[in-house]
Coordinates of C-alpha atoms and ligand atoms in Angstrom, one line a residue:
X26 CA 73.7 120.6 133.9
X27 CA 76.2 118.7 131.7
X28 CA 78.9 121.0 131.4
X29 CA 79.4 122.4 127.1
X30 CA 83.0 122.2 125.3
X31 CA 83.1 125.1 122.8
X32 CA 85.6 124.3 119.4
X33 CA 86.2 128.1 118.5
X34 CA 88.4 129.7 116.3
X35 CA 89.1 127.8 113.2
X36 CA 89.8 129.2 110.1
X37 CA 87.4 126.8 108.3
X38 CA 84.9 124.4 109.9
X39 CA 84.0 121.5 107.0
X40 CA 80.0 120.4 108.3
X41 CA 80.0 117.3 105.6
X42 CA 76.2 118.4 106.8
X43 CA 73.3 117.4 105.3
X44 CA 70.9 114.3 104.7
X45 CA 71.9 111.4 107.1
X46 CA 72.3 108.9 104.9
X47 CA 75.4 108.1 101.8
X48 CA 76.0 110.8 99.5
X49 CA 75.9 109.5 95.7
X50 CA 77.1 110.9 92.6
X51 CA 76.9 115.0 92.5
X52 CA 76.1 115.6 95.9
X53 CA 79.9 114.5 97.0
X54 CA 80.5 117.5 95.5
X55 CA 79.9 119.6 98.9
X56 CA 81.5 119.3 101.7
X57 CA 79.6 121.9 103.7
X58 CA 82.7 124.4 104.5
X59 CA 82.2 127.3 106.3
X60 CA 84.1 130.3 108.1
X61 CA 83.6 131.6 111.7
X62 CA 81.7 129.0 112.4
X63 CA 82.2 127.1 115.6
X64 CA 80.9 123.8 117.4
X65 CA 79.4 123.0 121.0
X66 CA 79.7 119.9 122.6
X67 CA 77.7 118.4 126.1
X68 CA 78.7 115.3 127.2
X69 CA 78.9 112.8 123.9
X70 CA 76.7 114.7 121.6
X71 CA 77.1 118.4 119.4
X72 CA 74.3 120.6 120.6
X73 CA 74.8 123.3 118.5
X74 CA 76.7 124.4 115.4
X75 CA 76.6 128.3 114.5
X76 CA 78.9 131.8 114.2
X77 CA 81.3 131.2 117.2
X78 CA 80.3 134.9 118.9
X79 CA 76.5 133.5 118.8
X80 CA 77.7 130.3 121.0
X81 CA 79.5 132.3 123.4
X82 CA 76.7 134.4 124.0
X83 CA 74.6 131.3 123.9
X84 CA 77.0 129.2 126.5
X85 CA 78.8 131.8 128.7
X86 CA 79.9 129.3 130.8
X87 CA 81.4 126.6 128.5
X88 CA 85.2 125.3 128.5
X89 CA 86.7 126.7 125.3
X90 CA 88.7 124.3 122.8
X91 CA 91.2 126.9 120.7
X92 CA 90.9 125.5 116.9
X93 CA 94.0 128.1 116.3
X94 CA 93.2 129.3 112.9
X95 CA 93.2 125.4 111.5
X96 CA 90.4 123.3 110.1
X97 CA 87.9 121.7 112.1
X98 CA 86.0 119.0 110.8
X99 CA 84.2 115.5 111.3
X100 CA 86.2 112.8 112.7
X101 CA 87.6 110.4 109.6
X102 CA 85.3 107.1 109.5
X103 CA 87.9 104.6 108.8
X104 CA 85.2 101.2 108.1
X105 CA 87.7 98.9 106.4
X106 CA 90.4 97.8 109.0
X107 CA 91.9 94.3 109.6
X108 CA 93.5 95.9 113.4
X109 CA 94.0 93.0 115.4
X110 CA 96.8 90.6 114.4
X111 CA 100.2 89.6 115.1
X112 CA 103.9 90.3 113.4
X113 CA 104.0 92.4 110.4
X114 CA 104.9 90.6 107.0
X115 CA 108.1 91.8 105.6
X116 CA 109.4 88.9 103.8
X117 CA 105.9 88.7 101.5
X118 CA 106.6 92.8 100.6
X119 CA 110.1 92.4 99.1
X120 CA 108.9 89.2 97.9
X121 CA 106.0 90.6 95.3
X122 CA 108.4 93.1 94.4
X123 CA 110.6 90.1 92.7
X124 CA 107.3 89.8 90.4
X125 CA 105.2 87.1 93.1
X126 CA 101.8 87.8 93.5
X127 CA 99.8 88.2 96.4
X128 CA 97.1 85.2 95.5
X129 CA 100.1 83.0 94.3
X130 CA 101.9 83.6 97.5
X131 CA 98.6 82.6 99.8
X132 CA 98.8 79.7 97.3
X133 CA 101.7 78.6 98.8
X134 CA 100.5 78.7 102.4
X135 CA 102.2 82.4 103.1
X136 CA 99.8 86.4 103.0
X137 CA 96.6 85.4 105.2
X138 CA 97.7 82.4 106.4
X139 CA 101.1 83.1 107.6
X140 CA 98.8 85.5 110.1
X141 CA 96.4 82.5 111.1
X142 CA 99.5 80.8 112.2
X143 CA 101.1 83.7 114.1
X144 CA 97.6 84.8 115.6
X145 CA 96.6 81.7 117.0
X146 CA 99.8 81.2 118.9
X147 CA 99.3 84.8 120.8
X148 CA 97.6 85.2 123.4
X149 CA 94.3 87.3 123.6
X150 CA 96.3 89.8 126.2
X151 CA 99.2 89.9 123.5
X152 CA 96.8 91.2 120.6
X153 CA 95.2 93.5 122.9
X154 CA 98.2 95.1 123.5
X155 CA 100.0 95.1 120.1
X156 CA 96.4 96.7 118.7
X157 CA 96.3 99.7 121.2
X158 CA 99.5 101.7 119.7
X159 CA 97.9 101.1 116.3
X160 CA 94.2 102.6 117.2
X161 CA 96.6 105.8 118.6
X162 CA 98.2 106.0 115.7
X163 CA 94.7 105.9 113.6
X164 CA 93.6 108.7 115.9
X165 CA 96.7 111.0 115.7
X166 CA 95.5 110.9 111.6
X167 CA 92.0 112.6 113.1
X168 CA 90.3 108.9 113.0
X169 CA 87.6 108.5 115.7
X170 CA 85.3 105.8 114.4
X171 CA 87.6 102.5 113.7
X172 CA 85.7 99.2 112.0
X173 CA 87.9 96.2 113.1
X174 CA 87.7 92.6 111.6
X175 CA 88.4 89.4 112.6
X176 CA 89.5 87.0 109.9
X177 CA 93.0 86.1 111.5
X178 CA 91.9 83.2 113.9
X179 CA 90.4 80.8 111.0
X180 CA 88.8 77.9 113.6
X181 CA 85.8 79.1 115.9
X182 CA 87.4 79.6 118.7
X183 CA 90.2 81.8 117.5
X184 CA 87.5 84.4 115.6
X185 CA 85.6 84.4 118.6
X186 CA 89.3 85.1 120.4
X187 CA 89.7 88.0 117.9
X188 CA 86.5 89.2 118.4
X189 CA 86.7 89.3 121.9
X190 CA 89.7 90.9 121.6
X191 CA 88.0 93.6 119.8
X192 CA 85.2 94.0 122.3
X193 CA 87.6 94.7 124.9
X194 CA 89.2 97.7 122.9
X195 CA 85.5 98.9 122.2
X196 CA 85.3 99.0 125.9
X197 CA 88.6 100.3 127.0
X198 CA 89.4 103.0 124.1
X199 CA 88.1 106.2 123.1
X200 CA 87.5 105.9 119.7
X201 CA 84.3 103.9 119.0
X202 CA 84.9 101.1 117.5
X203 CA 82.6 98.6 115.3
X204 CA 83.5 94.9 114.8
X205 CA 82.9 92.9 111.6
X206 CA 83.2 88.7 111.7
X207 CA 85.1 87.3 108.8
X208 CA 85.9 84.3 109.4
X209 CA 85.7 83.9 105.6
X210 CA 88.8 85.5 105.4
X211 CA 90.2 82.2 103.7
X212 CA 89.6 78.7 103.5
X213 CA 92.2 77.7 106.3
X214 CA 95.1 75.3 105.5
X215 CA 93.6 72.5 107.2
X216 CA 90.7 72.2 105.4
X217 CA 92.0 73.7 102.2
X218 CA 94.0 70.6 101.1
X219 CA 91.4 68.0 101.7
X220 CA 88.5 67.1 99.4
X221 CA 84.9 69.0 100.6
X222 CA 87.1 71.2 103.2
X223 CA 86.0 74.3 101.8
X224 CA 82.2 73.1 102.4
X225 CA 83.2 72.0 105.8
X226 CA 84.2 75.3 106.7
X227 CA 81.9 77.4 105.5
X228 CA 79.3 75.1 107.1
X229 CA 81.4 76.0 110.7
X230 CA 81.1 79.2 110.1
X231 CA 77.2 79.6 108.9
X232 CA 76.4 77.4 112.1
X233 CA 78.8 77.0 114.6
X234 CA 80.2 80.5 114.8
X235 CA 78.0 82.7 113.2
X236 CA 75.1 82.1 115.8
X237 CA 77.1 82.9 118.9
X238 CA 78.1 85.8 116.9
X239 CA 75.0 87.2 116.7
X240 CA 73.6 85.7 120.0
X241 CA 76.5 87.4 121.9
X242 CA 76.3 90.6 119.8
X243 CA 79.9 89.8 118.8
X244 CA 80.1 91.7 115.4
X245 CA 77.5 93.9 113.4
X246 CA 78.7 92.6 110.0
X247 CA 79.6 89.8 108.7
X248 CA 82.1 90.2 105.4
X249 CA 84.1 87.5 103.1
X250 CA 86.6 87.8 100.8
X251 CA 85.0 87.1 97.5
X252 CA 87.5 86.7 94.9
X253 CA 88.0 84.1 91.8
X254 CA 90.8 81.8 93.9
X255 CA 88.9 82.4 97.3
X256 CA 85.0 82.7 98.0
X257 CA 83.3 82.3 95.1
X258 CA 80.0 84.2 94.7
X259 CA 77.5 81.4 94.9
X260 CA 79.5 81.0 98.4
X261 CA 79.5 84.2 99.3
X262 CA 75.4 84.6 98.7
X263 CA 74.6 81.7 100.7
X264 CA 77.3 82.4 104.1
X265 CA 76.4 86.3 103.6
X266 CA 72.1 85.3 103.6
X267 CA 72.7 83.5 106.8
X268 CA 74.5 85.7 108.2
X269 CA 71.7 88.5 107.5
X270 CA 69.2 85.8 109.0
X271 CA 70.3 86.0 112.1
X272 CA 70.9 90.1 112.0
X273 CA 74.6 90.5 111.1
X274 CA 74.6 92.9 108.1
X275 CA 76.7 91.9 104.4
X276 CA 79.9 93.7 104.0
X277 CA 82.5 92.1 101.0
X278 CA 86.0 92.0 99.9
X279 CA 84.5 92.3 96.6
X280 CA 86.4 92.2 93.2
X281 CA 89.8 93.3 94.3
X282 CA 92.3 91.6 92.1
X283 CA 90.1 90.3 89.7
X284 CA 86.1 91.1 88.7
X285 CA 84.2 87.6 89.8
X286 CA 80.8 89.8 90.0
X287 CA 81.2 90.0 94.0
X288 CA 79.9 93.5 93.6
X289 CA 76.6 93.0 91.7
X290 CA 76.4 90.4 94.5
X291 CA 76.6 93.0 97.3
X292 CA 73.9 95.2 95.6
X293 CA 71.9 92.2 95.3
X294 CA 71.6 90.6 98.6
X295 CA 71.4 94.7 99.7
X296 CA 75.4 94.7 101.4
X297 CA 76.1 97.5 103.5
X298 CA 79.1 98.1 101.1
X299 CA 81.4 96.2 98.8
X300 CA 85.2 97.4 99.3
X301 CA 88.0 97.1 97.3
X302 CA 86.3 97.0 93.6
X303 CA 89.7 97.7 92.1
X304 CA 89.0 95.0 89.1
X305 CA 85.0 95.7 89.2
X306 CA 82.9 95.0 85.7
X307 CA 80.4 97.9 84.3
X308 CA 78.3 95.6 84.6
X309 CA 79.2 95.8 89.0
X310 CA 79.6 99.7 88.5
X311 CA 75.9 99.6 87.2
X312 CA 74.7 97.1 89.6
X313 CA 76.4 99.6 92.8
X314 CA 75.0 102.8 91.3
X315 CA 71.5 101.6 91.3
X316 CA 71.9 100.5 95.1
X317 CA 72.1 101.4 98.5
X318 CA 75.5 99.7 98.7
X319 CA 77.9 101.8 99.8
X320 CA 81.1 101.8 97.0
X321 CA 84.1 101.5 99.6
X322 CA 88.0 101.9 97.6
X323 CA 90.9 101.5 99.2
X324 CA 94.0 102.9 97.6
X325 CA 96.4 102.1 99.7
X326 CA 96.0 98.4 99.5
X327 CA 96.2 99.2 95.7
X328 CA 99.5 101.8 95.7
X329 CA 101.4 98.7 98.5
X330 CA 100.4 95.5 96.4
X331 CA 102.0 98.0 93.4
X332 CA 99.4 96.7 90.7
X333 CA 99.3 100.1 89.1
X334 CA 95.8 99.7 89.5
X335 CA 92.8 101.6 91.3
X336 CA 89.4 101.1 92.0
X337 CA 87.4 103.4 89.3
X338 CA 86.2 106.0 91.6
X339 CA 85.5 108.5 89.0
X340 CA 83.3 106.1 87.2
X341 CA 81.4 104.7 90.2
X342 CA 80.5 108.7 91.4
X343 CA 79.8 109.6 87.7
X344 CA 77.2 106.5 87.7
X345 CA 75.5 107.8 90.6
X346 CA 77.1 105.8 93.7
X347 CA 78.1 106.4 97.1
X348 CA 81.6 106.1 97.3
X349 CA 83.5 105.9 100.5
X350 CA 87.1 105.7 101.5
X351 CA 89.4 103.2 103.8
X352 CA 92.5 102.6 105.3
X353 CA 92.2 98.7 105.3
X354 CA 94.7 98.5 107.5
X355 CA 96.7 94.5 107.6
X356 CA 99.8 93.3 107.5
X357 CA 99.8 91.9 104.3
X358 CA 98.3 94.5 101.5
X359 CA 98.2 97.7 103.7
X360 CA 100.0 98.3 106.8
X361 CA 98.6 101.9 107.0
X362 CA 97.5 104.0 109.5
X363 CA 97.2 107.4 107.9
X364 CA 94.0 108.5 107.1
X365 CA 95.3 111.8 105.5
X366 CA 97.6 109.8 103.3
X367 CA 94.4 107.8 102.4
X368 CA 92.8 111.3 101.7
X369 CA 95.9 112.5 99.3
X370 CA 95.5 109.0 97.3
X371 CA 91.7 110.0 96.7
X372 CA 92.8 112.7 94.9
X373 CA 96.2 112.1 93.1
X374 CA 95.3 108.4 92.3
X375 CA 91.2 108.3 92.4
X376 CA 90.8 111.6 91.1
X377 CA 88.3 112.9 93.7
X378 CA 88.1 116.6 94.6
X379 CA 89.1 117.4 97.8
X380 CA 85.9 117.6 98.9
X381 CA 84.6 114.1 97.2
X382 CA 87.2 113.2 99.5
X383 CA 86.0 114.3 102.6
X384 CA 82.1 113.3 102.4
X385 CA 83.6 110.2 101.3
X386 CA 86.0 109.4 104.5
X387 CA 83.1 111.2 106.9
X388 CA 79.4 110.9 105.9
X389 CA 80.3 107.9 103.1
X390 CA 82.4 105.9 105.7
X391 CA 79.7 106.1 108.2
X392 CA 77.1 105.4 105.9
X393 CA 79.5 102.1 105.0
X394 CA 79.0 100.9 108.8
X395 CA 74.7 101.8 109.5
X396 CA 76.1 105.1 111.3
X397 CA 75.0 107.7 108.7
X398 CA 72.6 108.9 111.3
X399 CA 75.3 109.4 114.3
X400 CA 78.4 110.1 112.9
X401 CA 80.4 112.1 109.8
X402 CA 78.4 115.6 110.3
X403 CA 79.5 118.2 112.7
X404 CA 75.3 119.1 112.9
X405 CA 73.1 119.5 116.1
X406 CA 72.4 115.8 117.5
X407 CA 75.2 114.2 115.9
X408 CA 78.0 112.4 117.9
X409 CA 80.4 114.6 119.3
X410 CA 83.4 113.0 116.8
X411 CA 85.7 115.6 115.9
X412 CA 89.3 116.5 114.9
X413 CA 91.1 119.5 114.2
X414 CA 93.6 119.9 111.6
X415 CA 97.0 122.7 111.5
X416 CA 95.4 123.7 108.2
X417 CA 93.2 126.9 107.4
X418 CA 92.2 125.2 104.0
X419 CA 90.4 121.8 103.7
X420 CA 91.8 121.1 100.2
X421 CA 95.2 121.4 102.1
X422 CA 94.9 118.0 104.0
X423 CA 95.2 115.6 100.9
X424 CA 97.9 118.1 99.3
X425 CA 100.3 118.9 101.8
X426 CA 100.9 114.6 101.9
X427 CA 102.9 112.4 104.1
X428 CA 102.6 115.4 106.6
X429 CA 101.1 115.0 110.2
X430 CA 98.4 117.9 110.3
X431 CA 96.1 116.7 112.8
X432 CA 96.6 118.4 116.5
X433 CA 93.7 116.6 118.0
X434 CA 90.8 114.0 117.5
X435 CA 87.9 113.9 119.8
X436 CA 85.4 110.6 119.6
X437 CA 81.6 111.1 121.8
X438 CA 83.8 114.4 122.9
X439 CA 86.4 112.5 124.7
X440 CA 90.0 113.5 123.4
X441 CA 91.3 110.6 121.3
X442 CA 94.9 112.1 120.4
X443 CA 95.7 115.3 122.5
X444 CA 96.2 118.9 121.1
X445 CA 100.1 119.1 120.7
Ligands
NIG503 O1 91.6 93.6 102.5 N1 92.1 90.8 100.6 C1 91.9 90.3 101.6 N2 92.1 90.8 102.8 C2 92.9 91.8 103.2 C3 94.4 91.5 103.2 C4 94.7 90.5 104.3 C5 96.1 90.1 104.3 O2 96.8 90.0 103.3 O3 96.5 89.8 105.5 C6 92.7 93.0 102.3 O4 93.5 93.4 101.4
FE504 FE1 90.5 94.1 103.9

């Protein structure tokens, strides 16, 4: 028999449990915490979630995991992350600070394509290895469900390079992790600065790598960044219906620095979710509210790029949408690893309760990747993705900020970041 892990002893357990699908509007409002209340775990799955004297009676013989008075909850779902590249980008930070900004400097050949360059002179051994140290630090926040893009590489073969990259980390490290191609990350420098370039490549993409991509189960999603400067919608529609065609799923960078409709898009082609939204239109609030796209914000990216400006959380949860959260981990506009930090800015910054916060970086961040049915819940049948926090309140994680809480992280029950 398959031998059970019992996760005893925390001061509050935080379920997130309920339907397996996005939460939208009110029902973010409850988070599902409970006290004296314990999990049990056989092999990759939760078997059981009751009073912690009831599963020791019920498993006598299971290993027991001491939760120490702190909080045990759902692993973070962190389903915006840009993990695989090269050299950080120092100069471009200090560089918007002077008042430059972030589209002006890709203008000038800098931001994503200063990372195309450094990416496609590294070898796929190189970004396997500069990656690892970054997942660990992702999972010593309590994240055990990672979504990595590509969008680095910029010519076929280096996205397939990427996402090769990120099969082998799929394979080789705990957390699970979900790969999304977007190799309309930017129109790459080569074909940028000649006349019908921009066609050219998308045309590469919609039939030269997006078939082996889906032939070779390379990616689930494909995603574009969809942005007046970049992608333009009527672009964006026809590479994302393509990509659905041959059964990889719409994700978008959608209205980030400034509203181009990109989220009305997502709802319309029926996205999986639409992130960013920082400059979204009532009109894209509306259009998100009425969908099954999940509402994915970012405030990192936001608080790094120093716009003063975030996504309108409130106003997309008041509407009646499924908001999640997201690291969106990069070089370039958020070189971030800490969930919990993510989890502070939800409140201080989006204005989110606590617990708003939680079903949105747990149930909402799953439902963001198709997983709303496996991960997010501590529940009976649910993946065994888990993480235990050195707090006995859940409203004390996004308050007590910049503080590393989380003692351990567990991902299909296998540990991810040890307990102390
Ligand atoms: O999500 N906005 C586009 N893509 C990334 C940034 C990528 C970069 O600057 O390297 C983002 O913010
Ligand atoms: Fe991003």
């Amino acid at each position: 028999m398959t031998p059970t892990t019992l996760f005893l002893n925390a001061a509050q357990t935080l379920t997130a449990a309920g339907p397996a699908r996005a939460r939208r509007g009110g029902e973010m409002a409850d988070a599902g915490v409970q006290q004296g209340i314990g999990v049990a775990v056989q092999g990759e799955r939760i078997v059981a979630v009751d009073r912690d004297d009831v599963l020791r009676q019920r498993f006598p013989d299971a290993l027991e995991v001491d939760c120490d008075r702190g909080l045990l909850a759902p692993g973070f779902v962190d389903s915006h992350t840009h993990t695989v590249f090269g050299a950080a980008r120092f100069a471009e930070h200090e560089l918007r600070a002077t008042g430059v900004p972030y589209l002006e400097i890709a203008r000038r050949g800098g931001g994503i394509h200063s990372s195309v360059r450094d990416l496609r002179a590294r070898t796929d051994d190189e970004l396997f290895t500069l990656a690892v140290p970054r997942l660990a630090r992702l999972a010593a926040g309590g994240v055990t469900t990672v979504e990595i893009k590509s969008g680095y590489g910029l010519t076929v073969a280096d996205e397939l390079r990427t996402l090769q990259v990120i099969r082998r980390l799929a394979q080789t490290q705990p957390q699970v992790i979900v790969a999304t191609c977007l190799g309309a990350h930017e129109v790459p420098l080569e074909f940028r600065d000649r006349a019908g370039g921009r066609q050219e490549w998308l045309a590469l993409l919609m039939h030269e790598l997006f078939p082996v991509v889906a032939r070779e189960g390379l990616a689930e999603f494909a995603d574009i960044f969809c942005e007046p400067g970049v992608f333009t919608v009527e672009e964006a529609r026809e590479l994302l219906q393509h990509g659905q065609r041959l059964g990889l799923r719409a994700k978008l960078h959608a209205d980030e620095l400034h509203d181009g409709g990109a989220a009305a898009l997502a709802a319309d082609i029926g996205a999986v979710s639409a992130d960013h939204l920082a400059a979204i239109a009532p009109s894209g609030i509306a259009a998100l509210a009425a969908s099954d796209t999940v509402a994915t914000v970012l405030p990192g990216t936001m608080l790094f790029l120093g716009t003063g400006r975030q996504a309108p959380a409130r106003k997309l949860i008041e509407a009646g949408a499924a908001v999640a959260l997201a690291t969106d981990f990069n070089p370039g506009t958020s070189p971030l690893t800490s969930y919990p930090l993510v989890m502070t800015l939800a409140v201080s910054e989006l204005r989110l309760s606590a617990s708003e916060a939680w079903i949105a970086a747990t149930v909402n961040g799953a439902a963001a990747l198709g997983l709303a049915g496996e991960t997010g819940q501590l529940a009976p049948g649910f993946r065994a993705d888990l993480a235990i926090h050195a707090v006995d309140d859940f409203r004390a994680l996004p308050y007590w900020f910049g503080e590393r809480l989380c003692v351990g992280s567990w991902a299909r029950g296998r540990a991810c970041h040890p307990m102390r």
